[in-house]
Tab-separated table of C-alpha atoms in Angstrom:
chain	number	residue	atom	x	y	z
X	973	MET	CA	-12.440	11.303	-32.508
X	974	THR	CA	-14.969	13.570	-34.148
X	975	SER	CA	-18.274	12.269	-35.466
X	976	VAL	CA	-17.026	12.876	-39.016
X	977	GLN	CA	-13.874	10.847	-38.377
X	978	LEU	CA	-15.901	8.066	-36.754
X	979	GLY	CA	-18.365	8.021	-39.639
X	980	ARG	CA	-15.555	7.750	-42.194
X	981	TRP	CA	-13.979	4.905	-40.226
X	982	VAL	CA	-17.260	2.993	-39.891
X	983	LEU	CA	-17.759	3.183	-43.663
X	984	GLY	CA	-14.280	1.791	-44.221
X	985	ALA	CA	-14.775	-0.928	-41.652
X	986	ALA	CA	-18.054	-1.953	-43.260
X	987	CYS	CA	-16.215	-2.379	-46.571
X	988	LEU	CA	-13.580	-4.518	-44.856
X	989	LEU	CA	-16.323	-6.616	-43.286
X	990	ALA	CA	-17.876	-7.304	-46.673
X	991	LEU	CA	-14.533	-8.119	-48.302
X	992	HIS	CA	-13.151	-10.378	-45.585
X	993	ALA	CA	-16.149	-12.093	-44.018
X	994	CYS	CA	-14.996	-15.429	-45.432
X	995	GLY	CA	-11.279	-14.923	-44.928
X	996	GLY	CA	-8.927	-17.485	-43.404
X	997	GLY	CA	-5.302	-17.768	-42.479
X	998	GLY	CA	-4.066	-18.147	-46.048
X	999	ASP	CA	-2.886	-21.199	-48.009
X	1000	ASP	CA	0.843	-20.710	-47.591
X	1001	GLY	CA	0.978	-21.538	-43.871
X	1002	PRO	CA	1.486	-19.160	-40.969
X	1003	SER	CA	3.624	-16.080	-41.411
X	1004	THR	CA	6.015	-14.738	-38.796
X	1005	THR	CA	5.953	-11.238	-40.255
X	1006	VAL	CA	4.627	-8.706	-37.776
X	1007	THR	CA	2.195	-6.277	-39.365
X	1008	ALA	CA	0.573	-3.168	-37.967
X	1009	LEU	CA	-2.864	-1.690	-37.409
X	1010	GLU	CA	-4.128	1.344	-35.576
X	1011	PRO	CA	-6.358	2.001	-32.553
X	1012	VAL	CA	-9.176	4.502	-33.017
X	1013	LEU	CA	-10.078	5.323	-29.392
X	1014	GLU	CA	-8.362	5.345	-26.011
X	1015	THR	CA	-9.467	5.777	-22.415
X	1016	PRO	CA	-8.202	8.546	-20.111
X	1017	ASN	CA	-4.808	8.166	-18.450
X	1018	GLU	CA	-4.405	6.300	-15.180
X	1019	THR	CA	-1.597	7.611	-12.981
X	1020	GLY	CA	-0.431	7.491	-9.365
X	1021	LEU	CA	-1.898	4.561	-7.421
X	1022	ALA	CA	-4.010	3.589	-10.429
X	1023	ASP	CA	-2.458	1.304	-13.044
X	1024	MET	CA	-4.729	0.105	-15.833
X	1025	ASP	CA	-4.498	-3.628	-16.297
X	1026	ASP	CA	-7.051	-6.197	-17.436
X	1027	PRO	CA	-10.213	-5.330	-19.486
X	1028	ALA	CA	-13.429	-7.252	-20.127
X	1029	VAL	CA	-16.299	-6.476	-22.499
X	1030	TRP	CA	-19.900	-6.708	-21.232
X	1031	LEU	CA	-22.566	-6.936	-23.919
X	1032	HIS	CA	-25.937	-5.306	-23.229
X	1033	PRO	CA	-28.750	-7.855	-23.740
X	1034	ASP	CA	-31.027	-5.542	-25.738
X	1035	ASP	CA	-29.109	-2.485	-26.923
X	1036	ARG	CA	-25.537	-3.136	-28.054
X	1037	ALA	CA	-24.828	0.613	-27.968
X	1038	LYS	CA	-25.088	0.406	-24.183
X	1039	SER	CA	-22.412	-2.278	-23.904
X	1040	LEU	CA	-19.520	-1.595	-21.535
X	1041	VAL	CA	-15.814	-2.154	-21.081
X	1042	ILE	CA	-14.826	-2.961	-17.498
X	1043	ALA	CA	-11.191	-2.781	-16.423
X	1044	ALA	CA	-9.092	-3.392	-13.336
X	1045	ALA	CA	-6.936	-0.428	-12.354
X	1046	LYS	CA	-5.112	-2.224	-9.516
X	1047	ARG	CA	-4.813	0.100	-6.503
X	1048	GLY	CA	-6.968	2.579	-8.402
X	1049	GLY	CA	-10.001	0.306	-8.202
X	1050	LEU	CA	-12.214	-0.616	-11.140
X	1051	ARG	CA	-13.202	1.482	-14.175
X	1052	VAL	CA	-16.254	1.173	-16.419
X	1053	PHE	CA	-16.256	2.726	-19.916
X	1054	ASP	CA	-18.777	3.073	-22.709
X	1055	LEU	CA	-18.038	2.313	-26.362
X	1056	GLN	CA	-16.703	5.839	-26.863
X	1057	ALA	CA	-14.027	5.120	-24.208
X	1058	ARG	CA	-15.711	7.523	-21.762
X	1059	GLN	CA	-15.752	6.618	-18.086
X	1060	VAL	CA	-19.262	5.918	-16.776
X	1061	GLN	CA	-18.419	4.448	-13.368
X	1062	ARG	CA	-15.487	4.401	-10.982
X	1063	VAL	CA	-15.270	1.778	-8.235
X	1064	ASP	CA	-12.799	3.069	-5.670
X	1065	ILE	CA	-10.723	1.022	-3.262
X	1066	SER	CA	-10.739	1.187	0.542
X	1067	PHE	CA	-7.862	2.207	2.781
X	1068	ASP	CA	-6.686	0.748	6.075
X	1069	GLY	CA	-6.262	2.647	9.346
X	1070	GLU	CA	-2.804	3.823	8.309
X	1071	GLY	CA	-3.968	5.225	4.979
X	1072	GLU	CA	-2.580	2.334	2.940
X	1073	PRO	CA	-4.587	0.727	0.097
X	1074	ALA	CA	-6.690	-2.191	1.300
X	1075	ASN	CA	-7.589	-3.434	-2.201
X	1076	ARG	CA	-5.750	-4.177	-5.419
X	1077	PHE	CA	-7.912	-5.405	-8.275
X	1078	ASN	CA	-5.643	-7.331	-10.587
X	1079	ASN	CA	-7.776	-9.125	-13.201
X	1080	VAL	CA	-11.431	-8.968	-14.168
X	1081	ASP	CA	-13.874	-11.068	-16.191
X	1082	VAL	CA	-17.556	-11.070	-17.162
X	1083	GLN	CA	-20.143	-13.825	-17.458
X	1084	TYR	CA	-23.825	-13.942	-18.255
X	1085	GLY	CA	-26.959	-15.566	-16.842
X	1086	PHE	CA	-25.881	-16.512	-13.310
X	1087	ASN	CA	-28.759	-18.018	-11.322
X	1088	LEU	CA	-29.082	-15.693	-8.329
X	1089	ASN	CA	-31.911	-17.297	-6.375
X	1090	GLY	CA	-34.094	-17.653	-9.449
X	1091	ALA	CA	-33.128	-14.389	-11.138
X	1092	ARG	CA	-30.688	-14.441	-14.057
X	1093	VAL	CA	-27.970	-11.803	-13.629
X	1094	ASP	CA	-24.704	-10.930	-15.340
X	1095	LEU	CA	-21.658	-10.964	-13.070
X	1096	VAL	CA	-18.380	-9.069	-13.061
X	1097	VAL	CA	-15.665	-10.707	-10.967
X	1098	ALA	CA	-12.232	-9.374	-10.041
X	1099	THR	CA	-9.322	-10.733	-8.044
X	1100	ASP	CA	-8.281	-8.644	-5.043
X	1101	ARG	CA	-4.609	-9.258	-4.263
X	1102	LEU	CA	-4.567	-7.379	-0.974
X	1103	GLN	CA	-7.623	-9.229	0.362
X	1104	ASP	CA	-6.630	-12.539	-1.303
X	1105	SER	CA	-10.180	-12.988	-2.462
X	1106	LEU	CA	-12.743	-12.307	-5.163
X	1107	ARG	CA	-14.916	-9.231	-5.518
X	1108	ILE	CA	-18.249	-9.760	-7.271
X	1109	TRP	CA	-20.670	-7.292	-8.840
X	1110	LYS	CA	-23.908	-7.764	-10.757
X	1111	VAL	CA	-24.610	-5.599	-13.789
X	1112	ASP	CA	-27.808	-3.578	-13.491
X	1113	ALA	CA	-28.530	-2.577	-17.091
X	1114	SER	CA	-31.157	-0.054	-15.953
X	1115	ARG	CA	-28.513	2.092	-14.222
X	1116	THR	CA	-26.673	4.315	-16.711
X	1117	THR	CA	-24.118	5.910	-14.364
X	1118	SER	CA	-23.414	3.128	-11.863
X	1119	PRO	CA	-24.292	-0.211	-13.489
X	1120	LEU	CA	-22.048	-2.323	-11.228
X	1121	VAL	CA	-23.623	-3.281	-7.896
X	1122	ASP	CA	-21.410	-5.033	-5.340
X	1123	ILE	CA	-22.969	-8.334	-4.208
X	1124	THR	CA	-19.880	-9.975	-2.689
X	1125	ASP	CA	-20.613	-12.260	0.235
X	1126	PRO	CA	-19.029	-10.499	3.261
X	1127	ALA	CA	-17.846	-13.926	4.450
X	1128	ILE	CA	-16.449	-14.979	1.075
X	1129	GLY	CA	-13.071	-15.983	2.540
X	1130	ARG	CA	-9.623	-16.310	1.001
X	1131	THR	CA	-8.602	-17.979	-2.236
X	1132	PHE	CA	-5.155	-19.126	-1.096
X	1133	PRO	CA	-4.855	-19.653	2.664
X	1134	THR	CA	-1.908	-21.961	1.917
X	1135	ARG	CA	0.998	-21.986	-0.508
X	1136	PRO	CA	3.459	-24.675	-1.655
X	1137	ASP	CA	6.218	-25.158	0.904
X	1138	PRO	CA	9.243	-23.254	-0.500
X	1139	ALA	CA	11.477	-25.995	0.922
X	1140	ASN	CA	9.519	-28.805	-0.727
X	1141	ARG	CA	7.317	-27.894	-3.665
X	1142	THR	CA	6.323	-31.455	-4.469
X	1143	GLY	CA	2.986	-31.328	-2.687
X	1144	ALA	CA	3.572	-30.040	0.818
X	1145	THR	CA	1.895	-26.754	1.741
X	1146	VAL	CA	2.381	-24.186	4.480
X	1147	PRO	CA	0.111	-21.438	5.843
X	1148	ASN	CA	0.102	-18.393	3.577
X	1149	PRO	CA	0.167	-14.970	5.260
X	1150	ASN	CA	-2.341	-12.548	3.769
X	1151	ASP	CA	0.264	-9.927	2.849
X	1152	GLY	CA	-0.524	-9.463	-0.850
X	1153	ASP	CA	2.449	-11.494	-2.093
X	1154	ASN	CA	1.193	-15.023	-2.762
X	1155	THR	CA	-2.453	-14.170	-3.223
X	1156	ALA	CA	-5.226	-13.998	-5.838
X	1157	TYR	CA	-3.833	-12.848	-9.196
X	1158	GLY	CA	-4.965	-13.995	-12.656
X	1159	LEU	CA	-8.637	-14.778	-13.312
X	1160	ALA	CA	-10.959	-16.360	-15.867
X	1161	LEU	CA	-14.637	-17.329	-15.606
X	1162	TRP	CA	-16.304	-20.408	-17.086
X	1163	ARG	CA	-20.053	-20.765	-17.492
X	1164	ASP	CA	-20.840	-24.490	-17.426
X	1165	ARG	CA	-24.178	-24.355	-19.208
X	1166	ALA	CA	-24.759	-28.117	-19.025
X	1167	ASN	CA	-24.843	-27.978	-15.214
X	1168	ASP	CA	-25.959	-24.336	-14.850
X	1169	LYS	CA	-22.885	-23.434	-12.795
X	1170	LEU	CA	-20.354	-20.630	-12.886
X	1171	PHE	CA	-16.709	-21.178	-11.993
X	1172	ALA	CA	-13.808	-18.827	-11.354
X	1173	VAL	CA	-10.295	-20.016	-12.181
X	1174	VAL	CA	-7.716	-18.081	-10.160
X	1175	ALA	CA	-3.909	-18.018	-10.320
X	1176	GLN	CA	-1.743	-17.555	-7.226
X	1177	ASN	CA	0.763	-14.714	-7.428
X	1178	ASN	CA	4.430	-15.827	-7.335
X	1179	GLU	CA	3.429	-19.505	-7.481
X	1180	SER	CA	2.802	-22.065	-10.211
X	1181	VAL	CA	-0.640	-22.738	-8.751
X	1182	VAL	CA	-4.057	-22.381	-10.404
X	1183	SER	CA	-7.277	-23.100	-8.475
X	1184	MET	CA	-10.916	-23.451	-9.457
X	1185	PHE	CA	-13.841	-22.143	-7.387
X	1186	GLU	CA	-17.593	-22.419	-7.863
X	1187	LEU	CA	-19.544	-19.184	-7.412
X	1188	VAL	CA	-22.470	-19.792	-5.073
X	1189	ALA	CA	-25.622	-17.730	-4.535
X	1190	ARG	CA	-26.450	-16.924	-0.901
X	1191	ALA	CA	-29.945	-16.542	0.492
X	1192	ASP	CA	-29.396	-12.813	1.120
X	1193	GLY	CA	-28.675	-12.167	-2.572
X	1194	SER	CA	-24.903	-12.055	-2.222
X	1195	VAL	CA	-22.488	-14.386	-4.021
X	1196	GLY	CA	-19.731	-16.399	-2.386
X	1197	MET	CA	-17.373	-19.122	-3.517
X	1198	GLN	CA	-16.364	-22.648	-2.648
X	1199	PRO	CA	-13.144	-24.428	-3.685
X	1200	VAL	CA	-13.348	-27.145	-6.330
X	1201	THR	CA	-9.826	-28.210	-7.285
X	1202	THR	CA	-6.217	-27.026	-7.612
X	1203	TRP	CA	-3.507	-27.643	-10.164
X	1204	GLN	CA	0.191	-27.251	-9.355
X	1205	PHE	CA	2.478	-26.799	-12.340
X	1206	PRO	CA	6.273	-27.267	-12.446
X	1207	TYR	CA	8.636	-24.967	-10.591
X	1208	VAL	CA	11.474	-26.304	-12.753
X	1209	TRP	CA	11.109	-26.354	-16.532
X	1210	ARG	CA	13.700	-27.855	-18.869
X	1211	GLY	CA	16.239	-27.710	-16.064
X	1212	GLN	CA	15.581	-24.043	-15.211
X	1213	ASP	CA	14.556	-23.200	-11.653
X	1214	LEU	CA	11.616	-20.847	-12.166
X	1215	THR	CA	12.131	-19.289	-8.739
X	1216	GLU	CA	15.639	-18.058	-9.642
X	1217	GLU	CA	15.997	-14.291	-9.420
X	1218	ASN	CA	18.837	-12.284	-10.923
X	1219	ASP	CA	18.675	-8.494	-11.271
X	1220	ASP	CA	21.901	-8.355	-13.282
X	1221	ASP	CA	21.191	-11.035	-15.886
X	1222	PRO	CA	17.626	-11.136	-17.272
X	1223	THR	CA	18.313	-14.499	-18.924
X	1224	LYS	CA	18.506	-15.941	-15.387
X	1225	ASP	CA	15.637	-13.987	-13.859
X	1226	PHE	CA	12.480	-16.115	-13.717
X	1227	SER	CA	9.042	-16.377	-12.161
X	1228	PRO	CA	6.723	-19.407	-11.895
X	1229	GLN	CA	3.462	-17.409	-11.802
X	1230	PHE	CA	0.455	-17.385	-14.110
X	1231	GLU	CA	-1.632	-14.330	-14.956
X	1232	GLY	CA	-3.266	-14.198	-18.383
X	1233	MET	CA	-6.054	-16.789	-18.626
X	1234	VAL	CA	-9.142	-17.357	-20.754
X	1235	VAL	CA	-11.707	-20.164	-21.066
X	1236	ASP	CA	-13.219	-21.404	-24.312
X	1237	GLN	CA	-16.838	-21.265	-23.145
X	1238	GLN	CA	-18.050	-23.885	-25.628
X	1239	ARG	CA	-15.265	-26.408	-25.077
X	1240	GLY	CA	-14.560	-25.783	-21.407
X	1241	MET	CA	-10.868	-25.461	-22.263
X	1242	LEU	CA	-8.771	-23.161	-20.095
X	1243	TYR	CA	-5.734	-21.461	-21.606
X	1244	ALA	CA	-3.385	-20.331	-18.840
X	1245	GLY	CA	-0.247	-18.274	-19.431
X	1246	GLN	CA	2.690	-19.099	-17.194
X	1247	GLU	CA	4.500	-15.852	-17.829
X	1248	ASP	CA	8.042	-17.132	-18.387
X	1249	VAL	CA	7.208	-20.640	-19.653
X	1250	GLY	CA	4.302	-20.545	-22.107
X	1251	ILE	CA	0.592	-21.334	-22.430
X	1252	TRP	CA	-0.925	-24.428	-20.821
X	1253	ARG	CA	-4.282	-26.063	-21.548
X	1254	ILE	CA	-6.612	-27.493	-18.899
X	1255	ASP	CA	-9.853	-29.296	-19.760
X	1256	LEU	CA	-12.199	-27.918	-17.107
X	1257	LYS	CA	-14.823	-30.560	-17.883
X	1258	THR	CA	-12.462	-33.411	-16.991
X	1259	ARG	CA	-10.142	-31.211	-14.888
X	1260	VAL	CA	-7.111	-32.686	-16.634
X	1261	ALA	CA	-4.131	-30.464	-17.415
X	1262	GLU	CA	-1.838	-31.295	-20.299
X	1263	ALA	CA	1.692	-32.395	-19.469
X	1264	ALA	CA	3.369	-29.516	-21.295
X	1265	PRO	CA	2.447	-26.050	-22.583
X	1266	PHE	CA	1.245	-26.104	-26.176
X	1267	VAL	CA	3.556	-23.193	-26.936
X	1268	GLU	CA	6.703	-22.297	-24.968
X	1269	SER	CA	8.192	-18.848	-24.600
X	1270	THR	CA	11.449	-17.638	-26.095
X	1271	ALA	CA	13.120	-18.425	-22.766
X	1272	PHE	CA	13.026	-22.090	-23.785
X	1273	LYS	CA	12.463	-21.992	-27.555
X	1274	PRO	CA	14.280	-19.120	-29.285
X	1275	ASP	CA	12.012	-19.305	-32.341
X	1276	SER	CA	8.825	-19.133	-30.271
X	1277	PRO	CA	6.207	-16.559	-31.359
X	1278	VAL	CA	5.723	-15.480	-27.718
X	1279	ALA	CA	8.403	-13.660	-25.751
X	1280	ARG	CA	8.209	-13.728	-21.999
X	1281	ASP	CA	6.327	-12.268	-20.307
X	1282	VAL	CA	3.289	-14.021	-21.765
X	1283	GLU	CA	0.415	-11.890	-20.506
X	1284	GLY	CA	-3.177	-11.189	-21.615
X	1285	LEU	CA	-5.056	-14.015	-23.341
X	1286	THR	CA	-8.383	-13.637	-25.131
X	1287	LEU	CA	-10.543	-15.590	-27.601
X	1288	TYR	CA	-12.213	-14.449	-30.806
X	1289	TYR	CA	-15.222	-16.705	-31.407
X	1290	ALA	CA	-16.591	-17.623	-34.824
X	1291	ALA	CA	-19.172	-20.129	-36.019
X	1292	ASP	CA	-18.573	-23.897	-36.111
X	1293	GLY	CA	-15.824	-23.813	-33.494
X	1294	LYS	CA	-13.637	-21.492	-35.533
X	1295	GLY	CA	-11.868	-18.429	-34.248
X	1296	TYR	CA	-8.600	-17.427	-32.634
X	1297	LEU	CA	-6.668	-17.375	-29.381
X	1298	LEU	CA	-4.738	-14.118	-28.971
X	1299	ALA	CA	-1.763	-13.887	-26.613
X	1300	SER	CA	0.072	-10.739	-25.578
X	1301	SER	CA	3.760	-11.321	-26.237
X	1302	GLN	CA	4.837	-8.580	-23.890
X	1303	GLY	CA	8.578	-9.161	-23.925
X	1304	GLN	CA	11.179	-7.491	-21.737
X	1305	ALA	CA	12.655	-4.913	-24.097
X	1306	HIS	CA	11.728	-1.823	-22.080
X	1307	GLY	CA	12.944	-0.425	-18.806
X	1308	GLU	CA	16.380	0.173	-17.393
X	1309	ALA	CA	19.255	-1.965	-18.627
X	1310	PRO	CA	19.822	-4.834	-18.658
X	1311	THR	CA	16.775	-5.727	-20.748
X	1312	LEU	CA	15.935	-8.915	-22.599
X	1313	ALA	CA	14.937	-7.869	-26.096
X	1314	THR	CA	13.494	-10.367	-28.571
X	1315	PRO	CA	13.174	-8.306	-31.767
X	1316	GLY	CA	9.994	-8.894	-33.733
X	1317	ARG	CA	8.136	-10.411	-30.788
X	1318	ASP	CA	8.164	-7.688	-28.138
X	1319	ASP	CA	4.934	-5.676	-27.910
X	1320	THR	CA	3.099	-8.041	-30.258
X	1321	PHE	CA	0.063	-10.308	-30.182
X	1322	ALA	CA	0.482	-13.903	-31.308
X	1323	VAL	CA	-2.553	-15.457	-32.989
X	1324	PHE	CA	-3.347	-19.171	-32.741
X	1325	SER	CA	-6.235	-21.081	-34.270
X	1326	ARG	CA	-9.029	-21.788	-31.822
X	1327	ASP	CA	-9.740	-25.232	-33.271
X	1328	GLY	CA	-7.477	-28.204	-33.782
X	1329	GLY	CA	-4.107	-28.016	-32.092
X	1330	ASN	CA	-4.026	-24.229	-31.724
X	1331	ALA	CA	-1.670	-23.779	-34.667
X	1332	TYR	CA	0.296	-20.529	-34.738
X	1333	LEU	CA	-0.955	-18.287	-37.563
X	1334	GLY	CA	1.096	-15.109	-37.210
X	1335	SER	CA	1.485	-11.973	-35.107
X	1336	PHE	CA	0.489	-8.330	-35.179
X	1337	SER	CA	1.240	-5.163	-33.261
X	1338	VAL	CA	-0.892	-2.129	-32.405
X	1339	PRO	CA	1.048	0.972	-33.544
X	1340	LYS	CA	0.292	4.626	-33.038
X	1341	ASN	CA	-2.478	6.375	-34.907
X	1342	ALA	CA	-0.736	9.617	-35.791
X	1343	ALA	CA	-3.848	11.148	-37.354
X	1344	LEU	CA	-5.806	10.800	-34.118
X	1345	GLY	CA	-2.889	11.381	-31.755
X	1346	ILE	CA	-3.094	7.906	-30.211
X	1347	ASP	CA	0.208	6.246	-29.313
X	1348	ALA	CA	1.205	2.614	-29.785
X	1349	VAL	CA	0.564	-0.280	-27.390
X	1350	GLN	CA	3.573	-1.487	-25.407
X	1351	GLU	CA	3.917	-4.142	-22.706
X	1352	CYS	CA	0.245	-5.076	-22.874
X	1353	ASP	CA	-0.848	-6.696	-19.610
X	1354	GLY	CA	-4.420	-7.545	-20.580
X	1355	ALA	CA	-6.701	-7.753	-23.601
X	1356	ASP	CA	-10.235	-8.710	-24.554
X	1357	VAL	CA	-11.852	-9.186	-27.945
X	1358	THR	CA	-15.462	-9.576	-29.040
X	1359	ASN	CA	-16.752	-10.694	-32.411
X	1360	VAL	CA	-20.106	-8.966	-31.835
X	1361	ALA	CA	-21.009	-6.065	-34.099
X	1362	LEU	CA	-21.036	-2.876	-32.017
X	1363	PRO	CA	-21.732	0.767	-32.907
X	1364	GLY	CA	-18.519	2.091	-34.429
X	1365	PHE	CA	-17.082	-1.424	-34.562
X	1366	PRO	CA	-19.250	-3.420	-36.999
X	1367	GLY	CA	-16.657	-6.202	-37.301
X	1368	GLY	CA	-15.987	-6.574	-33.576
X	1369	LEU	CA	-13.703	-4.854	-31.100
X	1370	LEU	CA	-10.249	-5.515	-29.652
X	1371	ILE	CA	-9.404	-3.870	-26.302
X	1372	THR	CA	-5.746	-3.728	-25.265
X	1373	GLN	CA	-4.040	-2.328	-22.181
X	1374	ASP	CA	-1.153	0.033	-22.940
X	1375	GLY	CA	1.575	-0.145	-20.319
X	1376	TYR	CA	3.278	3.056	-21.530
X	1377	ASN	CA	0.617	5.497	-22.618
X	1378	ASP	CA	2.083	8.400	-24.606
X	1379	ASP	CA	5.524	6.720	-24.407
X	1380	LEU	CA	6.364	8.764	-21.319
X	1381	ASN	CA	9.808	8.594	-19.673
X	1382	ASP	CA	11.258	7.038	-22.837
X	1383	LEU	CA	9.893	3.636	-21.808
X	1384	ASP	CA	12.394	3.475	-18.944
X	1385	GLY	CA	10.346	1.092	-16.815
X	1386	GLU	CA	8.547	3.793	-14.845
X	1387	GLU	CA	4.901	3.481	-15.869
X	1388	ALA	CA	3.945	7.142	-15.689
X	1389	ALA	CA	0.578	6.573	-17.371
X	1390	THR	CA	-1.455	3.592	-18.570
X	1391	ASN	CA	-4.761	3.232	-20.403
X	1392	LEU	CA	-6.811	1.115	-22.818
X	1393	LYS	CA	-6.825	1.243	-26.609
X	1394	PHE	CA	-9.869	0.371	-28.772
X	1395	THR	CA	-8.991	-1.229	-32.124
X	1396	PRO	CA	-11.492	-2.485	-34.742
X	1397	TRP	CA	-11.244	-6.231	-35.264
X	1398	ALA	CA	-11.949	-5.768	-38.970
X	1399	GLY	CA	-8.652	-3.856	-39.177
X	1400	VAL	CA	-6.793	-6.640	-37.390
X	1401	ALA	CA	-8.305	-9.211	-39.742
X	1402	ALA	CA	-7.581	-7.216	-42.915
X	1403	HIS	CA	-3.954	-6.424	-42.044
X	1404	PHE	CA	-3.003	-9.879	-40.818
X	1405	PRO	CA	0.014	-11.525	-42.527
X	1406	GLY	CA	-0.626	-14.513	-44.751
X	1407	GLY	CA	-4.159	-13.447	-45.603
X	1408	PRO	CA	-7.199	-12.013	-43.806
X	1409	LEU	CA	-8.596	-13.534	-40.642
X	1410	LEU	CA	-12.264	-14.285	-40.091
X	1411	VAL	CA	-14.718	-11.502	-39.390
X	1412	ASP	CA	-17.780	-13.372	-38.131
X	1413	THR	CA	-20.412	-11.551	-36.072
X	1414	THR	CA	-22.848	-14.484	-35.793
X	1415	PHE	CA	-21.573	-15.966	-32.506
X	1416	ASP	CA	-23.421	-14.659	-29.422
X	1417	PRO	CA	-21.275	-14.750	-26.251
X	1418	ARG	CA	-24.404	-14.301	-24.135
X	1419	ASN	CA	-25.745	-17.621	-25.483
X	1420	PRO	CA	-22.722	-19.682	-26.569
């Protein structure tokens, strides 16, 4: 985008901000109409071993223009971008003695103000599937080209040394080989301000297991972890065996795993997406999980606003407990036949109220921006949103992973290129069905 184009967009966004600062979901109830909006920036392509996945926004404490977007690129490592979608740091993976990747960073999250032996630091944490562990960096705001500094405890250990016994998933466990299959997957961080502690909630790949770990400062300045608790969710839902696999009939092809997760930092409420089932809630303060997902996928409720796979979850914060939970309704419409299309819900983002019972408000998609040559978002694995006013994004910023950048290979299931799209939240709010959503820049994620 040229500076002239950016300037024109900022002016328009500022007008939207003024017009819709007090907007709500409308008086006529939620709408199921899917409306469109356009991204204005995108990151470079990831190809080969690299596969862009989950993003997280880090907010600079003093100069918002120096804020960053950090993203997991799986076997490509980690990427750090500025607010112009330019790469400022690349964290590469290691390789074993046979030249095979030794790391696979699946999901990433950011939290602020961790007590590292008396110093307050911001942490970036990622799950590493091939090591079955967490990787931890601190953000050094004084470093412009390599702000992430690895401070992982070398003896951090594994997240899932055991797994539910496949022959008896009612509580029995068996040793879990560290082969990258049933290992660390989805991730969300929770900053418990009342007790000055930081927790990582981690999902186990291929299992209906979610565990909670406390991040612990070591005397040498590194950060390790210690287990806190584990939740095991059903492997059978509404009579369907979630471990059933069927390559010929997608209606009978299931998975029990979780990936997309986010924590409401003020309430301590975890939202965890079991990809084929729906979104569960866990109160991290009491450590009690609800008995059923608050919204089920189309696999179990045909009129559901979320089509499996349910993927990236993120929260838009506003004042007085208001705001929105966004869920990527990825769907299964793309790839080689047979596919499982759910028209109107594939490649969309379902919006739920943050307060109350998380009422469904409507959905939107992120289409191509023909004027800027930016393609649409399909099969979004991860997303992050911030309400904070940023240069170029005065009403906040939505970051979405695009599983098929440039629509290569006719969306045949071969992900030739992936990247991230940057979309102004003011545009999302203004184009939302049923009336504008809130645009509220007063909430400070650094001090919730």
